[in-house]
CSV table of C-alpha atoms in Angstrom, one decimal:
chain,number,residue,atom,x,y,z
H,14,UNK,CA,112.9,-135.3,135.6
H,15,UNK,CA,114.1,-131.9,136.8
H,16,UNK,CA,114.4,-131.8,140.5
H,17,UNK,CA,116.1,-128.5,141.0
H,18,UNK,CA,115.3,-125.1,139.3
H,19,UNK,CA,117.7,-122.5,140.6
H,20,UNK,CA,118.5,-118.9,139.8
H,21,UNK,CA,116.1,-118.5,136.9
H,22,UNK,CA,114.5,-115.4,135.7
H,23,UNK,CA,111.7,-114.6,133.2
H,24,UNK,CA,109.1,-111.9,132.5
H,25,UNK,CA,106.4,-114.3,133.8
H,26,UNK,CA,107.0,-117.6,135.5
H,27,UNK,CA,110.6,-117.4,136.6
H,28,UNK,CA,111.1,-121.1,136.9
H,29,UNK,CA,108.3,-122.7,135.0
H,30,UNK,CA,105.8,-121.0,132.7
H,31,UNK,CA,102.9,-123.2,131.4
H,32,UNK,CA,99.4,-123.2,130.0
H,33,UNK,CA,97.6,-126.4,130.5
H,34,UNK,CA,94.3,-127.2,128.9
H,35,UNK,CA,92.1,-130.0,127.5
H,36,UNK,CA,92.8,-132.4,130.3
H,37,UNK,CA,96.5,-131.9,130.7
H,38,UNK,CA,98.3,-132.4,133.9
H,39,UNK,CA,101.5,-130.8,135.6
H,40,UNK,CA,103.1,-132.7,138.4
H,41,UNK,CA,105.9,-131.1,140.7
H,42,UNK,CA,106.9,-133.7,143.4
H,43,UNK,CA,109.7,-135.8,144.8
H,44,UNK,CA,111.4,-133.0,146.8
H,45,UNK,CA,111.6,-130.7,143.8
H,46,UNK,CA,113.2,-127.3,144.8
H,47,UNK,CA,113.0,-123.8,143.3
H,48,UNK,CA,115.6,-121.4,144.7
H,49,UNK,CA,115.9,-117.7,143.8
H,50,UNK,CA,113.7,-117.8,140.8
H,51,UNK,CA,112.1,-114.5,139.8
H,52,UNK,CA,109.5,-113.1,137.5
H,53,UNK,CA,110.6,-109.6,136.4
H,54,UNK,CA,107.3,-108.0,135.6
H,55,UNK,CA,104.7,-110.8,135.5
H,56,UNK,CA,103.1,-113.4,137.9
H,57,UNK,CA,104.7,-116.4,139.5
H,58,UNK,CA,108.5,-116.2,140.5
H,59,UNK,CA,108.9,-119.9,140.9
H,60,UNK,CA,105.9,-121.2,138.9
H,61,UNK,CA,103.2,-119.6,136.7
H,62,UNK,CA,100.4,-121.8,135.3
H,63,UNK,CA,97.1,-121.0,133.5
H,64,UNK,CA,94.9,-124.2,134.1
H,65,UNK,CA,91.9,-124.8,132.0
H,66,UNK,CA,90.0,-128.0,132.2
H,67,UNK,CA,93.3,-129.5,133.6
H,68,UNK,CA,95.2,-130.3,136.8
H,69,UNK,CA,98.2,-129.1,138.7
H,70,UNK,CA,99.7,-131.0,141.5
H,71,UNK,CA,102.6,-129.9,143.7
H,72,UNK,CA,103.7,-132.3,146.4
H,73,UNK,CA,106.8,-132.3,148.7
H,74,UNK,CA,108.3,-129.3,146.9
H,75,UNK,CA,110.1,-126.2,148.3
H,76,UNK,CA,110.4,-122.6,147.2
H,77,UNK,CA,113.1,-120.5,148.7
H,78,UNK,CA,113.8,-116.9,148.0
H,79,UNK,CA,111.5,-116.8,144.9
H,80,UNK,CA,110.1,-113.4,144.0
H,81,UNK,CA,108.0,-111.4,141.6
H,82,UNK,CA,108.3,-107.7,141.0
H,83,UNK,CA,105.3,-105.5,140.7
H,84,UNK,CA,102.9,-105.6,138.9
H,85,UNK,CA,103.5,-109.4,139.4
H,86,UNK,CA,101.6,-111.5,141.9
H,87,UNK,CA,102.8,-114.6,143.7
H,88,UNK,CA,106.4,-114.6,144.7
H,89,UNK,CA,106.5,-118.4,144.8
H,90,UNK,CA,103.6,-119.5,142.7
H,91,UNK,CA,100.9,-117.9,140.6
H,92,UNK,CA,98.1,-120.0,139.4
H,93,UNK,CA,95.0,-119.1,137.1
H,94,UNK,CA,92.3,-121.8,137.8
H,95,UNK,CA,89.6,-122.1,135.3
H,96,UNK,CA,86.3,-123.9,135.7
H,97,UNK,CA,86.7,-127.7,136.1
H,98,UNK,CA,90.3,-127.4,136.9
H,99,UNK,CA,92.1,-128.9,139.9
H,100,UNK,CA,94.9,-127.3,142.0
H,101,UNK,CA,96.6,-129.4,144.7
H,102,UNK,CA,99.5,-128.1,146.7
H,103,UNK,CA,100.5,-130.4,149.6
H,104,UNK,CA,103.4,-130.9,152.0
H,105,UNK,CA,105.3,-128.1,150.6
H,106,UNK,CA,107.3,-125.1,152.1
H,107,UNK,CA,107.9,-121.5,151.2
H,108,UNK,CA,110.8,-119.8,152.6
H,109,UNK,CA,111.5,-116.0,152.2
H,110,UNK,CA,109.3,-115.8,149.1
H,111,UNK,CA,108.2,-112.3,148.3
H,112,UNK,CA,106.6,-109.7,145.9
H,113,UNK,CA,108.9,-106.7,145.4
H,114,UNK,CA,107.8,-103.1,145.2
H,115,UNK,CA,108.4,-101.3,141.9
H,116,UNK,CA,108.4,-97.5,142.2
H,117,UNK,CA,107.7,-97.2,138.5
H,118,UNK,CA,104.6,-99.6,138.5
H,119,UNK,CA,102.9,-100.0,141.9
H,120,UNK,CA,100.0,-102.2,140.7
H,121,UNK,CA,99.2,-105.5,142.3
H,122,UNK,CA,102.1,-107.3,144.1
H,123,UNK,CA,99.7,-109.7,146.0
H,124,UNK,CA,100.6,-113.1,147.6
H,125,UNK,CA,104.1,-113.2,148.8
H,126,UNK,CA,104.2,-116.9,148.5
H,127,UNK,CA,101.1,-118.0,146.7
H,128,UNK,CA,98.7,-116.3,144.4
H,129,UNK,CA,95.6,-118.0,143.1
H,130,UNK,CA,92.9,-116.5,140.7
H,131,UNK,CA,90.0,-118.9,140.6
H,132,UNK,CA,86.9,-118.9,138.5
H,133,UNK,CA,85.2,-121.6,140.4
H,134,UNK,CA,82.2,-120.4,142.5
H,135,UNK,CA,82.6,-120.8,146.3
H,136,UNK,CA,79.7,-123.3,146.3
H,137,UNK,CA,81.6,-125.6,144.2
H,138,UNK,CA,85.0,-125.5,146.0
H,139,UNK,CA,86.0,-128.7,147.7
H,140,UNK,CA,89.0,-130.9,148.2
H,141,UNK,CA,88.6,-132.4,144.7
H,142,UNK,CA,89.4,-129.2,143.0
H,143,UNK,CA,91.3,-127.0,145.6
H,144,UNK,CA,93.5,-128.5,148.2
H,145,UNK,CA,96.2,-126.7,150.2
H,146,UNK,CA,97.3,-129.0,152.9
H,147,UNK,CA,100.4,-129.2,155.2
H,148,UNK,CA,102.1,-126.1,154.0
H,149,UNK,CA,104.7,-124.2,155.8
H,150,UNK,CA,105.5,-120.4,155.4
H,151,UNK,CA,108.7,-118.8,156.8
H,152,UNK,CA,109.5,-115.2,156.1
H,153,UNK,CA,107.2,-114.6,153.2
H,154,UNK,CA,106.0,-111.1,152.5
H,155,UNK,CA,103.9,-109.1,150.0
H,156,UNK,CA,103.9,-105.5,149.0
H,157,UNK,CA,101.7,-103.6,151.5
H,158,UNK,CA,101.3,-107.0,153.4
H,159,UNK,CA,98.5,-107.9,151.0
H,160,UNK,CA,98.5,-111.7,151.5
H,161,UNK,CA,102.0,-112.5,152.8
H,162,UNK,CA,101.5,-116.1,152.5
H,163,UNK,CA,98.4,-116.6,150.3
H,164,UNK,CA,96.2,-114.3,148.2
H,165,UNK,CA,93.2,-115.5,146.3
H,166,UNK,CA,91.2,-113.5,143.7
H,167,UNK,CA,87.7,-115.0,143.4
H,168,UNK,CA,84.1,-114.1,142.6
H,169,UNK,CA,83.4,-113.5,146.3
H,170,UNK,CA,86.2,-113.4,148.9
H,171,UNK,CA,83.9,-113.9,151.9
H,172,UNK,CA,82.2,-116.9,150.4
H,173,UNK,CA,85.5,-118.3,149.2
H,174,UNK,CA,87.1,-118.0,152.6
H,175,UNK,CA,84.0,-119.6,154.2
H,176,UNK,CA,84.2,-122.6,151.8
H,177,UNK,CA,87.8,-123.1,152.5
H,178,UNK,CA,87.2,-123.2,156.2
H,179,UNK,CA,84.1,-125.4,156.1
H,180,UNK,CA,85.9,-127.8,153.8
H,181,UNK,CA,89.2,-127.5,155.7
H,182,UNK,CA,90.9,-127.0,152.4
H,183,UNK,CA,93.8,-125.3,153.8
H,184,UNK,CA,96.1,-126.4,156.7
H,185,UNK,CA,99.4,-124.6,157.6
H,186,UNK,CA,102.0,-126.2,159.9
H,187,UNK,CA,102.6,-124.2,163.1
H,188,UNK,CA,99.5,-122.2,163.1
H,189,UNK,CA,96.9,-121.9,165.9
H,190,UNK,CA,93.3,-121.4,165.0
H,191,UNK,CA,94.2,-120.5,161.4
H,192,UNK,CA,90.7,-119.5,160.4
H,193,UNK,CA,90.0,-117.3,163.4
H,194,UNK,CA,93.2,-115.9,164.7
H,195,UNK,CA,93.6,-112.3,164.0
H,196,UNK,CA,97.4,-112.6,164.0
H,197,UNK,CA,96.9,-113.9,160.5
H,198,UNK,CA,94.9,-111.1,159.1
H,199,UNK,CA,97.4,-110.0,156.4
H,200,UNK,CA,98.9,-113.4,155.8
H,201,UNK,CA,95.8,-114.8,154.1
H,202,UNK,CA,94.0,-112.2,152.0
H,203,UNK,CA,91.7,-112.1,149.0
H,204,UNK,CA,89.8,-109.7,146.7
H,205,UNK,CA,86.6,-109.9,144.7
H,206,UNK,CA,86.9,-110.1,141.0
H,207,UNK,CA,84.7,-107.1,140.5
H,208,UNK,CA,87.0,-105.1,142.8
H,209,UNK,CA,90.3,-105.7,141.2
H,210,UNK,CA,90.2,-102.5,139.1
H,211,UNK,CA,93.8,-101.4,138.2
H,212,UNK,CA,95.3,-103.2,141.2
H,213,UNK,CA,96.2,-100.1,143.1
H,214,UNK,CA,93.2,-99.9,145.6
H,215,UNK,CA,94.6,-101.5,148.7
H,216,UNK,CA,91.4,-101.3,150.6
H,217,UNK,CA,89.6,-103.6,148.2
H,218,UNK,CA,91.7,-106.5,149.5
H,219,UNK,CA,90.3,-108.0,152.7
H,220,UNK,CA,91.3,-110.9,155.2
H,221,UNK,CA,90.3,-114.2,153.6
H,222,UNK,CA,89.4,-115.5,157.0
H,223,UNK,CA,87.8,-112.6,158.6
H,224,UNK,CA,85.2,-114.4,160.8
H,225,UNK,CA,86.7,-113.2,164.0
H,226,UNK,CA,85.5,-109.7,163.2
H,227,UNK,CA,82.1,-108.4,163.7
H,228,UNK,CA,80.4,-108.1,160.4
H,229,UNK,CA,77.6,-105.6,160.2
H,230,UNK,CA,74.9,-105.8,157.5
H,231,UNK,CA,74.2,-102.5,156.1
H,232,UNK,CA,71.8,-100.7,153.8
H,233,UNK,CA,68.7,-102.8,154.8
H,234,UNK,CA,67.1,-103.6,158.2
H,235,UNK,CA,67.2,-107.2,157.2
H,236,UNK,CA,69.6,-107.5,154.2
H,237,UNK,CA,69.3,-110.3,151.7
H,238,UNK,CA,70.9,-113.5,153.1
H,239,UNK,CA,70.7,-112.2,156.6
H,240,UNK,CA,67.5,-113.8,158.1
H,241,UNK,CA,67.3,-114.5,160.9
H,242,UNK,CA,69.9,-112.4,162.6
H,243,UNK,CA,70.8,-110.9,166.0
H,244,UNK,CA,69.1,-107.5,166.1
H,245,UNK,CA,71.2,-104.8,167.7
H,246,UNK,CA,68.7,-101.9,167.3
H,247,UNK,CA,65.8,-101.0,165.0
H,248,UNK,CA,68.0,-99.8,162.2
H,249,UNK,CA,70.8,-102.3,162.1
H,250,UNK,CA,71.4,-106.0,162.3
H,251,UNK,CA,74.6,-107.8,163.1
H,252,UNK,CA,75.7,-111.0,161.7
H,253,UNK,CA,78.5,-113.2,163.1
H,254,UNK,CA,80.1,-116.5,162.5
H,255,UNK,CA,79.7,-119.0,165.3
H,256,UNK,CA,83.3,-118.3,166.3
H,257,UNK,CA,82.2,-114.9,167.6
H,258,UNK,CA,79.6,-113.6,170.0
H,259,UNK,CA,76.0,-112.9,169.0
H,260,UNK,CA,74.1,-111.3,171.9
H,261,UNK,CA,76.6,-113.0,174.2
H,262,UNK,CA,76.0,-116.4,172.6
H,263,UNK,CA,79.3,-117.9,171.6
H,264,UNK,CA,77.6,-120.3,169.1
H,265,UNK,CA,74.7,-118.6,167.6
H,266,UNK,CA,72.4,-120.5,165.2
H,267,UNK,CA,71.1,-119.2,161.9
H,268,UNK,CA,73.4,-116.2,162.3
H,269,UNK,CA,75.3,-115.9,159.0
H,270,UNK,CA,76.7,-113.1,157.0
H,271,UNK,CA,75.2,-112.5,153.4
H,272,UNK,CA,77.1,-114.3,150.6
H,273,UNK,CA,77.2,-110.9,148.8
H,274,UNK,CA,80.2,-109.2,150.4
H,275,UNK,CA,79.0,-105.8,149.0
H,276,UNK,CA,76.5,-105.9,151.9
H,277,UNK,CA,79.3,-105.9,154.5
H,278,UNK,CA,81.2,-103.0,155.9
H,279,UNK,CA,84.9,-103.3,155.0
H,280,UNK,CA,87.5,-104.3,157.7
H,281,UNK,CA,89.6,-101.2,158.5
H,282,UNK,CA,93.1,-101.4,157.3
H,283,UNK,CA,94.3,-99.0,160.0
H,284,UNK,CA,93.7,-99.0,163.7
H,285,UNK,CA,90.4,-97.2,164.4
H,286,UNK,CA,90.7,-94.2,166.7
H,287,UNK,CA,87.7,-93.9,169.0
H,288,UNK,CA,86.3,-90.4,169.5
H,289,UNK,CA,86.8,-88.9,172.9
H,290,UNK,CA,85.2,-86.1,174.9
H,291,UNK,CA,87.1,-83.0,176.2
H,292,UNK,CA,88.0,-84.8,179.3
H,293,UNK,CA,89.7,-87.7,177.3
H,294,UNK,CA,86.8,-90.3,177.9
H,295,UNK,CA,85.8,-92.6,175.1
H,296,UNK,CA,82.5,-91.8,173.5
H,297,UNK,CA,80.5,-95.1,173.0
H,298,UNK,CA,78.9,-95.8,170.8
H,299,UNK,CA,80.5,-93.4,168.1
H,300,UNK,CA,78.0,-91.1,166.3
H,301,UNK,CA,76.0,-92.9,163.5
H,302,UNK,CA,77.5,-96.2,164.3
H,303,UNK,CA,76.0,-99.6,165.2
H,304,UNK,CA,75.6,-100.1,168.9
H,305,UNK,CA,77.8,-103.0,169.2
H,306,UNK,CA,78.7,-104.1,172.8
H,307,UNK,CA,82.0,-103.1,174.1
H,308,UNK,CA,84.1,-105.8,175.7
H,309,UNK,CA,87.3,-105.0,177.7
H,310,UNK,CA,89.4,-108.1,178.6
H,311,UNK,CA,92.5,-108.6,180.7
H,312,UNK,CA,92.2,-105.4,182.9
H,313,UNK,CA,94.6,-105.2,185.7
H,314,UNK,CA,93.9,-102.8,188.5
H,315,UNK,CA,97.0,-101.6,190.2
H,316,UNK,CA,95.2,-100.4,193.4
H,317,UNK,CA,91.8,-99.7,194.6
H,318,UNK,CA,90.8,-96.0,194.5
H,319,UNK,CA,88.3,-94.0,196.5
H,320,UNK,CA,85.9,-91.6,195.0
H,321,UNK,CA,83.6,-89.0,196.5
H,322,UNK,CA,80.6,-86.9,195.6
H,323,UNK,CA,78.9,-84.0,197.1
H,324,UNK,CA,75.2,-83.2,197.5
H,325,UNK,CA,73.7,-79.8,197.7
H,326,UNK,CA,70.4,-81.1,199.2
H,327,UNK,CA,70.7,-84.0,201.6
H,328,UNK,CA,67.6,-83.4,203.6
H,329,UNK,CA,66.3,-86.8,202.5
H,330,UNK,CA,69.2,-88.7,203.7
H,331,UNK,CA,68.9,-90.9,206.8
H,332,UNK,CA,72.1,-92.8,207.1
H,333,UNK,CA,71.3,-94.1,210.5
H,334,UNK,CA,68.1,-96.0,209.4
H,335,UNK,CA,68.8,-96.8,205.8
H,336,UNK,CA,71.7,-97.9,203.5
H,337,UNK,CA,72.2,-96.6,200.0
H,338,UNK,CA,73.5,-98.1,196.8
H,339,UNK,CA,75.0,-96.9,193.6
H,340,UNK,CA,74.3,-98.1,190.0
H,341,UNK,CA,75.8,-96.9,186.8
H,342,UNK,CA,74.3,-96.7,183.3
H,343,UNK,CA,75.5,-95.5,179.9
H,344,UNK,CA,72.0,-95.5,178.2
H,345,UNK,CA,69.5,-94.9,181.1
H,346,UNK,CA,68.1,-98.3,180.5
H,347,UNK,CA,70.5,-100.8,181.8
H,348,UNK,CA,72.0,-100.2,185.2
H,349,UNK,CA,74.9,-102.1,186.5
H,350,UNK,CA,76.9,-102.2,189.8
H,351,UNK,CA,79.1,-104.8,191.5
H,352,UNK,CA,81.3,-106.7,189.2
H,353,UNK,CA,79.3,-105.3,186.3
H,354,UNK,CA,76.2,-107.2,187.3
H,355,UNK,CA,72.9,-105.7,186.3
H,356,UNK,CA,70.8,-104.3,189.1
H,357,UNK,CA,73.3,-105.3,191.8
H,358,UNK,CA,74.2,-102.0,193.6
H,359,UNK,CA,77.4,-101.2,195.1
H,360,UNK,CA,76.8,-100.2,198.7
H,361,UNK,CA,77.8,-96.6,199.7
H,362,UNK,CA,79.3,-96.1,203.1
H,363,UNK,CA,78.1,-92.9,204.5
H,364,UNK,CA,80.4,-91.3,207.2
H,365,UNK,CA,78.6,-88.5,209.2
H,366,UNK,CA,80.9,-86.5,211.3
H,367,UNK,CA,79.7,-85.4,214.8
H,368,UNK,CA,77.2,-82.6,214.8
H,369,UNK,CA,76.9,-82.7,211.0
H,370,UNK,CA,73.1,-83.5,211.2
H,371,UNK,CA,72.5,-80.5,213.4
H,372,UNK,CA,74.4,-77.7,211.7
H,373,UNK,CA,74.8,-76.5,208.1
H,374,UNK,CA,78.2,-76.2,206.5
H,375,UNK,CA,78.9,-73.3,204.2
H,376,UNK,CA,81.5,-73.2,201.5
H,377,UNK,CA,84.1,-71.9,203.8
H,378,UNK,CA,83.5,-75.0,206.2
H,379,UNK,CA,82.1,-72.7,208.9
H,380,UNK,CA,78.9,-73.6,210.6
H,381,UNK,CA,75.9,-71.8,212.0
H,382,UNK,CA,73.1,-73.1,214.3
H,383,UNK,CA,69.8,-74.2,212.6
H,384,UNK,CA,66.8,-72.0,213.1
H,385,UNK,CA,63.2,-72.9,212.5
H,386,UNK,CA,63.2,-71.7,208.9
H,387,UNK,CA,66.3,-73.8,208.0
H,388,UNK,CA,64.4,-77.0,208.8
H,389,UNK,CA,61.8,-76.4,206.1
H,390,UNK,CA,64.1,-74.7,203.6
H,391,UNK,CA,66.2,-77.3,201.7
H,392,UNK,CA,68.0,-74.5,199.9
H,393,UNK,CA,69.8,-73.6,203.0
H,394,UNK,CA,71.1,-77.0,203.8
H,395,UNK,CA,74.9,-77.4,203.5
H,396,UNK,CA,77.0,-79.4,201.0
H,397,UNK,CA,77.5,-82.8,202.3
H,398,UNK,CA,80.4,-85.0,201.2
H,399,UNK,CA,80.3,-88.8,201.3
H,400,UNK,CA,83.5,-90.8,200.7
H,401,UNK,CA,82.9,-94.1,199.0
């Protein structure tokens, strides 16, 4: 039994290269270690295995400083999983494993620690054929951060990620809310088989567990696989996982994204810059975009501020007998006021200086007595300023 594989290099499978078929089985266990193994131009710095109607079990193993150079995938492990095959990796660690950039061939380089290409459809994935439990990752990295820890190439990335979550097929030590935490966006990624192309299109890779993001169904008012959904407007429907919000419901029912990921808008790989007007205010919603709600959390107001406005015609104002309130609306349909509550106006305090109701103030702040015509001519009334 070989327990240590150190400082090995090969074109593919720096430590172990294997093709397993016809019911064969590979077992790597009993604290086996792979240290500084490297694939020079192919997949799998520590282990490469093509598994067809067979099984691969890795248990209590460690991979340290293993790497693969582009166009290789999987700095620690690269596995090709055929139909009716089993992959089980449990209680194993990956330390400083990586894929390395190659200036002369910049294809692929996915999966800093683990790369898996599976032919099993998402509906058939379960813990009997894919199990990744009690893993730990430290300092692993991939070229362009495409799956620093794990990258999975499958028929449908969205559906595969969903199957892994629902079956709890992956657990990673030290993580918090693995399937929903946006901090792990680039650590666990995948790509649809149909979008692999030549391995250079970065945007075809998406987060494997992207359910924290708002997913918008496009092309159809009610896309296939999207009924019933939360309707945002007459032209768009939004679909969310129950970890997100759907019309402010944190656990929506029957609110699922379509299985076909081509019906989803891609997740931006760069920070989106929101359009602003000439005064620097954000324009929301952006032109030709779905009218998603805008939530702002953790706002700290350093100090209260006063605002004021002026009125050219204040003849209707009677501050001694009535009080006035203010509501704000962004769409002329919903009006909010105090604490953002709908239809709960903020009261306006009107301060009237002595004599202000009996004289008109011109632009130069001079006054003149009212005559009979002034009382019936609103156009001659002065500009009133009301601090709030």
